mmCIF file of C-alpha atoms in Angstrom:
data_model
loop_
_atom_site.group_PDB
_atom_site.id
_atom_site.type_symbol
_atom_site.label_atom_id
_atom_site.label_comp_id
_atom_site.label_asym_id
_atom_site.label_seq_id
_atom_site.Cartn_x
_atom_site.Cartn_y
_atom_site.Cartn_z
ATOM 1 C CA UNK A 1 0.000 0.000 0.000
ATOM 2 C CA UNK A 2 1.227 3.497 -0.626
ATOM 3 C CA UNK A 3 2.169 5.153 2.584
ATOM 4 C CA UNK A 4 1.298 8.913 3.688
ATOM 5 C CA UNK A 5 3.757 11.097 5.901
ATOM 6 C CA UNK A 6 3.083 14.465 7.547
ATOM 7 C CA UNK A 7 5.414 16.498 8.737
ATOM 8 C CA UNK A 8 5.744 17.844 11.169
ATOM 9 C CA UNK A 9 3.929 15.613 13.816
ATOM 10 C CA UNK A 10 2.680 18.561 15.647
ATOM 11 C CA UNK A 11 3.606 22.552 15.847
ATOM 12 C CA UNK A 12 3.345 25.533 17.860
ATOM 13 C CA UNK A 13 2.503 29.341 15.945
ATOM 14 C CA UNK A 14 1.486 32.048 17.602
ATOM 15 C CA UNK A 15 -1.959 33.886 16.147
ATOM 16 C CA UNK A 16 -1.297 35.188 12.559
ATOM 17 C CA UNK A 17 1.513 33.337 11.818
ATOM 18 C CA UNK A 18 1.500 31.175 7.997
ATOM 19 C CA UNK A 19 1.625 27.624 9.074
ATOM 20 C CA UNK A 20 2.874 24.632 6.489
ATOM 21 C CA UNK A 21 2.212 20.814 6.305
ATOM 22 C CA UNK A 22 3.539 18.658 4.262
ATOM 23 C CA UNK A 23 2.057 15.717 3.406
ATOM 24 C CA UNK A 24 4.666 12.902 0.644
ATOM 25 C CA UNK A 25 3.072 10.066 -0.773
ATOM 26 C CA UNK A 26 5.491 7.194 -1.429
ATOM 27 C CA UNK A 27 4.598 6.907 -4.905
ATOM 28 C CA UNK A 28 2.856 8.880 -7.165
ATOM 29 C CA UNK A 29 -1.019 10.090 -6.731
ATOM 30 C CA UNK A 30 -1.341 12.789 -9.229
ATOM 31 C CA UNK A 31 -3.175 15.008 -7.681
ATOM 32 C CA UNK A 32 -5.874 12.310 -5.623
ATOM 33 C CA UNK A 33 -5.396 13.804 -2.145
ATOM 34 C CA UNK A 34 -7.733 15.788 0.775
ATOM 35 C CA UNK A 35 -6.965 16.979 3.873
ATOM 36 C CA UNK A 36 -9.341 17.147 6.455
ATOM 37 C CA UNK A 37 -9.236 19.155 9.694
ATOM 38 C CA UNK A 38 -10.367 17.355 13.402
ATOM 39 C CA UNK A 39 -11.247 19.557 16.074
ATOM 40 C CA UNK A 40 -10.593 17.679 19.782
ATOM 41 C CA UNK A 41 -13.412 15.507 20.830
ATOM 42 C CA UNK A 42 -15.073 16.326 16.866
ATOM 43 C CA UNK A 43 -15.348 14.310 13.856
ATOM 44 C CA UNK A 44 -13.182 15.255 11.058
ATOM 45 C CA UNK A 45 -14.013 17.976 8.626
ATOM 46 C CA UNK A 46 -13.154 18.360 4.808
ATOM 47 C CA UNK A 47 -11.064 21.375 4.067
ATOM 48 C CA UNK A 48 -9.316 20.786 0.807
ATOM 49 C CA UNK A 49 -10.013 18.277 -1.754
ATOM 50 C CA UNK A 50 -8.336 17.128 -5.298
ATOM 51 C CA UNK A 51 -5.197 19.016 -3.485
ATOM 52 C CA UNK A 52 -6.051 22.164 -4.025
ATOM 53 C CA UNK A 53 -9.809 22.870 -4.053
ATOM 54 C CA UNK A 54 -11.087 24.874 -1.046
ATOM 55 C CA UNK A 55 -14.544 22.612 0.045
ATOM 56 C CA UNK A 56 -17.306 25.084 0.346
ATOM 57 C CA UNK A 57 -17.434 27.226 3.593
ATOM 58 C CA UNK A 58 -13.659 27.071 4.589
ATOM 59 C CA UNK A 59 -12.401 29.852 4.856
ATOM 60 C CA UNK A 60 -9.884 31.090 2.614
ATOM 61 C CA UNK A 61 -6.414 31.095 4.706
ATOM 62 C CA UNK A 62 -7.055 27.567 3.974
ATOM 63 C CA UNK A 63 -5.257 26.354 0.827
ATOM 64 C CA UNK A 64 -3.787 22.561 -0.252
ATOM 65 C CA UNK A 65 -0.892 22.693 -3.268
ATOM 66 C CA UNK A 66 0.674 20.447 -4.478
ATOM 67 C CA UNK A 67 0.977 16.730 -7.217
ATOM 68 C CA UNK A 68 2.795 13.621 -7.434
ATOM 69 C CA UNK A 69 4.400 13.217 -4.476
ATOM 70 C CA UNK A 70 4.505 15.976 -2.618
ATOM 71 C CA UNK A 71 1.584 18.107 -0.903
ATOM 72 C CA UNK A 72 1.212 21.374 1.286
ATOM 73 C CA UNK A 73 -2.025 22.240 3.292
ATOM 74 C CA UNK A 74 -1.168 25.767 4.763
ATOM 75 C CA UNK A 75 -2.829 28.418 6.575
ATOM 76 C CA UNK A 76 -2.212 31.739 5.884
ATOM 77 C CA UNK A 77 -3.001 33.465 8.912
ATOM 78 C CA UNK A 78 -3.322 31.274 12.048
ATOM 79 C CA UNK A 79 -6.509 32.211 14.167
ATOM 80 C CA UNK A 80 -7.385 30.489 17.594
ATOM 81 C CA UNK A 81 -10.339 28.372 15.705
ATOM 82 C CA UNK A 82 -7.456 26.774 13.632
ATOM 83 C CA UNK A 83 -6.153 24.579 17.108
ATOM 84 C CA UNK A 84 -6.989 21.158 15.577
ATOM 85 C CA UNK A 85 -4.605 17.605 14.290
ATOM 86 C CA UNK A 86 -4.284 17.948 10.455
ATOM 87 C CA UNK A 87 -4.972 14.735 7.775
ATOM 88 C CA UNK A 88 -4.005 14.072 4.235
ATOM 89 C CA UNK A 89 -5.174 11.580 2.879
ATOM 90 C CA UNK A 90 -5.137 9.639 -0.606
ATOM 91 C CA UNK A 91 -7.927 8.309 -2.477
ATOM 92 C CA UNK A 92 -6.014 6.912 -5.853
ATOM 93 C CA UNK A 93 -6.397 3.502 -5.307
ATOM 94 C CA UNK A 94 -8.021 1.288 -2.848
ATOM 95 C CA UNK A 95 -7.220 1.253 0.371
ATOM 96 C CA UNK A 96 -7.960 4.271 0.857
ATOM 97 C CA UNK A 97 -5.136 5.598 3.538
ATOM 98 C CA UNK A 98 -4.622 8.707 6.055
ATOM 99 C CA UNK A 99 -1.764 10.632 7.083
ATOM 100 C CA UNK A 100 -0.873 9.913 10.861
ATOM 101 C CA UNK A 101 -1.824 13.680 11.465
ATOM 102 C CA UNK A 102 -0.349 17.058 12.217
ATOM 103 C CA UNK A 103 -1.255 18.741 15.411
ATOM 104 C CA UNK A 104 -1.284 22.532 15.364
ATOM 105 C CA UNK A 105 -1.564 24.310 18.702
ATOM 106 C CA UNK A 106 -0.834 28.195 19.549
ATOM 107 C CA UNK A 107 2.236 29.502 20.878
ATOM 108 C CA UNK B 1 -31.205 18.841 8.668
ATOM 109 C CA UNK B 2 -28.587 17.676 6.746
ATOM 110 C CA UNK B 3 -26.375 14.589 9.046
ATOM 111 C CA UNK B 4 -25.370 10.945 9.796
ATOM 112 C CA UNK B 5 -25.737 9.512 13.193
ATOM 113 C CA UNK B 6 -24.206 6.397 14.398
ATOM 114 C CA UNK B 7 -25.264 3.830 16.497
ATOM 115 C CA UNK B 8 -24.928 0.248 17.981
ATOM 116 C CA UNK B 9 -21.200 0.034 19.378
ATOM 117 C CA UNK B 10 -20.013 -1.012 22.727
ATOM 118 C CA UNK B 11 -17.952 -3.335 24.996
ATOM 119 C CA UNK B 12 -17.959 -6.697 23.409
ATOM 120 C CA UNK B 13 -15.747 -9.797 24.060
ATOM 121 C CA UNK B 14 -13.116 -10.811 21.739
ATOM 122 C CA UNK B 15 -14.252 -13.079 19.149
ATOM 123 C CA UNK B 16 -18.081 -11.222 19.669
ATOM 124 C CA UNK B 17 -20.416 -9.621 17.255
ATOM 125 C CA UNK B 18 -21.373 -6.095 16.895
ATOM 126 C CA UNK B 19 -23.465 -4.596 14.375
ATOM 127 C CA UNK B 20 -23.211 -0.883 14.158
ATOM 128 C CA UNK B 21 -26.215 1.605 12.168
ATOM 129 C CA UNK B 22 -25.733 4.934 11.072
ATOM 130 C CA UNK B 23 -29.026 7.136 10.134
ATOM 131 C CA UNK B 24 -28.817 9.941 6.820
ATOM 132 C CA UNK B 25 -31.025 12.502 6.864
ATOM 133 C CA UNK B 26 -31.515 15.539 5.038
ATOM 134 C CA UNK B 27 -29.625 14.221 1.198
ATOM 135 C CA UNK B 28 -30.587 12.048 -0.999
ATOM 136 C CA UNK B 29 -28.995 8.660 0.563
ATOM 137 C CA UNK B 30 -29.242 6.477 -2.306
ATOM 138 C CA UNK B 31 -27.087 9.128 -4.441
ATOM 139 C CA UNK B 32 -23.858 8.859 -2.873
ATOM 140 C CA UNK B 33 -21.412 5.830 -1.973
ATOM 141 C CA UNK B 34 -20.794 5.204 1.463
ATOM 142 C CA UNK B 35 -17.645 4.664 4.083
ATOM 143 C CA UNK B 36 -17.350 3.239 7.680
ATOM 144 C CA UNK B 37 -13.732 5.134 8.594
ATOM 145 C CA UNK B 38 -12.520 4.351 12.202
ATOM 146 C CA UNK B 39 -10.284 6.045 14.114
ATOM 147 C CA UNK B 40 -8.485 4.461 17.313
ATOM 148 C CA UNK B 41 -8.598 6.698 20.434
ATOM 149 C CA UNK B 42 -5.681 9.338 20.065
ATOM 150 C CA UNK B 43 -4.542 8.336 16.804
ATOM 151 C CA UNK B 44 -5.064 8.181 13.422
ATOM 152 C CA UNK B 45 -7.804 7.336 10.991
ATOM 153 C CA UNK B 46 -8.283 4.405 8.473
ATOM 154 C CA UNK B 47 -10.612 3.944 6.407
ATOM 155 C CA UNK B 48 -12.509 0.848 6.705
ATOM 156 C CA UNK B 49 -15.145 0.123 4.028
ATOM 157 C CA UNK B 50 -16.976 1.222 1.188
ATOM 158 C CA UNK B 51 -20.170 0.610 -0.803
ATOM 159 C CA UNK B 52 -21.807 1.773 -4.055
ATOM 160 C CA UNK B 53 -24.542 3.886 -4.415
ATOM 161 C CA UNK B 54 -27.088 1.015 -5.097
ATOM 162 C CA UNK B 55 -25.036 -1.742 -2.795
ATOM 163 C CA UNK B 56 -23.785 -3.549 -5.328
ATOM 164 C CA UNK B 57 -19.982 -3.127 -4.788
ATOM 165 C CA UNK B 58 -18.176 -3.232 -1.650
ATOM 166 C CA UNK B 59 -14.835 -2.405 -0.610
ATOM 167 C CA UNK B 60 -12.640 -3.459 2.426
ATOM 168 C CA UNK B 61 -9.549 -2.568 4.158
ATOM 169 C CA UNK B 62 -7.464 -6.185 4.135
ATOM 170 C CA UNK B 63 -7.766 -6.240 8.009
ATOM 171 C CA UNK B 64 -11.218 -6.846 7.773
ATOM 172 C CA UNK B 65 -11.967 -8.820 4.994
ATOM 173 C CA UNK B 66 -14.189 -12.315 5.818
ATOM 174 C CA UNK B 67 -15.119 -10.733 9.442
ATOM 175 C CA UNK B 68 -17.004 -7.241 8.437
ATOM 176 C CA UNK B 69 -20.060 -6.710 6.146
ATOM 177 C CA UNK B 70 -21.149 -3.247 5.184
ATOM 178 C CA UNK B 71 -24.531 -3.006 3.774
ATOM 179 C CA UNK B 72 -27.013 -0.443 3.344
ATOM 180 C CA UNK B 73 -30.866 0.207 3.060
ATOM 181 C CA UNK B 74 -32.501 2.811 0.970
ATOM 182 C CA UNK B 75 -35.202 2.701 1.953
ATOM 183 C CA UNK B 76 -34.641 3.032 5.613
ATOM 184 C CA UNK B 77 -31.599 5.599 4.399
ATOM 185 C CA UNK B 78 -29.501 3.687 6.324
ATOM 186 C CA UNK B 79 -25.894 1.948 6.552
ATOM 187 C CA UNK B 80 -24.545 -0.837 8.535
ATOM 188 C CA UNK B 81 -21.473 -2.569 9.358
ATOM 189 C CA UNK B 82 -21.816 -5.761 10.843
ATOM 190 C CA UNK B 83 -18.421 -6.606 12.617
ATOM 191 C CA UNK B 84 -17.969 -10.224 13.439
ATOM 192 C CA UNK B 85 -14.578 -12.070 15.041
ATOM 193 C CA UNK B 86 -13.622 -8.727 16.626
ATOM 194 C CA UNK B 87 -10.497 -8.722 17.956
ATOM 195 C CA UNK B 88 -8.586 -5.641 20.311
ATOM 196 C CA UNK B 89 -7.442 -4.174 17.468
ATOM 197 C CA UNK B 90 -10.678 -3.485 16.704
ATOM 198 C CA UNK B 91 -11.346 -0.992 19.266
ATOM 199 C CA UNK B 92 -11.585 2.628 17.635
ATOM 200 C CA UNK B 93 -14.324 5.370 17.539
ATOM 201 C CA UNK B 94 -16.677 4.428 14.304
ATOM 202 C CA UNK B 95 -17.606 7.161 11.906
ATOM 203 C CA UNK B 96 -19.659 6.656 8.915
ATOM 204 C CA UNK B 97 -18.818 9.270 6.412
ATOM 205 C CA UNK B 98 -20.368 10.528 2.690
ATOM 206 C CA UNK B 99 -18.345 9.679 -0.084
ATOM 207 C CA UNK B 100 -18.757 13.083 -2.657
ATOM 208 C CA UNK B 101 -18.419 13.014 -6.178
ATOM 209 C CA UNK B 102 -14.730 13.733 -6.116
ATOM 210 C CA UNK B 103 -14.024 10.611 -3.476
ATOM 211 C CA UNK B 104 -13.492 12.730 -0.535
ATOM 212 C CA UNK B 105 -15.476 12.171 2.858
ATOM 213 C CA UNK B 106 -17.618 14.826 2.975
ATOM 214 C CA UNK B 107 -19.641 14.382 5.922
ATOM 215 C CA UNK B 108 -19.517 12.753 8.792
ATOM 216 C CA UNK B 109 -21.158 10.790 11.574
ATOM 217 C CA UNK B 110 -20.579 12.048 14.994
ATOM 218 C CA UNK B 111 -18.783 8.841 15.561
ATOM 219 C CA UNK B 112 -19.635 5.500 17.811
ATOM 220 C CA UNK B 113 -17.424 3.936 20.034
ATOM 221 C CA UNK B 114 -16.500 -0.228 20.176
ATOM 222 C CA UNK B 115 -14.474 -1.405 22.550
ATOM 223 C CA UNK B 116 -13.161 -4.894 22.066
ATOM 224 C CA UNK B 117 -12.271 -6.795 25.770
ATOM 225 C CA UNK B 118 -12.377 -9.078 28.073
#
């Protein structure tokens, strides 16, 4: 199965700061990858899909890049809301598989 | 209103049953392929299983294959996963999602929780 790593595990950024994730597929997807967003104690929620579509109603410091091998979700101006563990995930072929997650916490 | 509840999990014994439900309301259920995702507590997700619009398809993840059935009714706008030979590695939080057009999970269940133990 093709594997998914985030990086970094987890972060700190203080309010307004641009925050990156990666996200590297171990072979190529083309461009077959979402990342969702999972608020403590919530179910996860779809922020970006085909790598770089903004899902309606996120707002738009939200923003995925990104093809191949190699993906960024980043936020371009952290607010407090934003506290939540990050997932990519790829949907080219069967199974279906997640990122282990990137938690983002203020500084 | 437009959402997916879950239902059915628990503590069972290894080796037990469990069938789990989840209810759709507010879309048109029988338009849109269907997921059971899991997630175990304070880690990651994984998706689980999958199944076509009109039932007649259905995916698994290998660790599950011969032990879990997903299945759906729409009529009842429901989906089910019956989990049989459940083992601890079993134990997660349950979440049946909405598979979109463009294959991503686009709703979700507020998750239920099975707990697999002596």
């Amino acid at each position: 199965d093709i594997q998914m790593t985030q990086s970094p595990s987890s972060l700190s950024a203080s309010v307004g700061d641009r925050v990156t994730i990666t996200c590297q597929a171990s072979q190529d997807i083309s461009n077959y990858l979402n990342w969702y967003q999972q608020k403590p104690g919530k179910a996860p929620k779809l922020l970006i899909y085909d790598a770089s579509n903004l899902e309606t109603g996120v707002p738009s410091r939200f923003s995925g890049s990104g093809s191949g091998t190699d993906f960024t979700l980043t936020i371009s101006s952290l607010q407090p809301e934003d506290i939540a563990t990050y997932y990519c995930q790829r949907y080219d072929n069967l199974p279906w598989t997640f990122g282990q997650g990137t938690k983002v916490e203020i500084k | 209103e437009v959402q997916l509840v879950e239902s059915g999990g628990g503590l069972v014994q290894p080796g037990g049953s469990l069938r789990l439900s989840c209810a759709a309301s507010g879309f048109t259920f029988s338009s849109y392929w269907m997921s059971w995702v899991r997630q175990v507590p304070v880690k990651g997700l994984e998706w689980v299983a999958n199944i076509k619009k009109d039932g007649s398809e259905k995916y698994y993840v290998d660790s599950v294959k011969g032990r879990f059935t997903i299945s759906r009714d729409n009529v009842k706008n429901s989906l089910y996963l019956q989990m049989n030979g459940l083992r601890g590695e079993d134990t997660a939080v349950y979440y049946c999602a909405r598979v979109d057009r463009v294959w991503a999970f686009d709703m979700w269940g507020q998750g239920t929780m099975v707990t697999v133990s002596s």
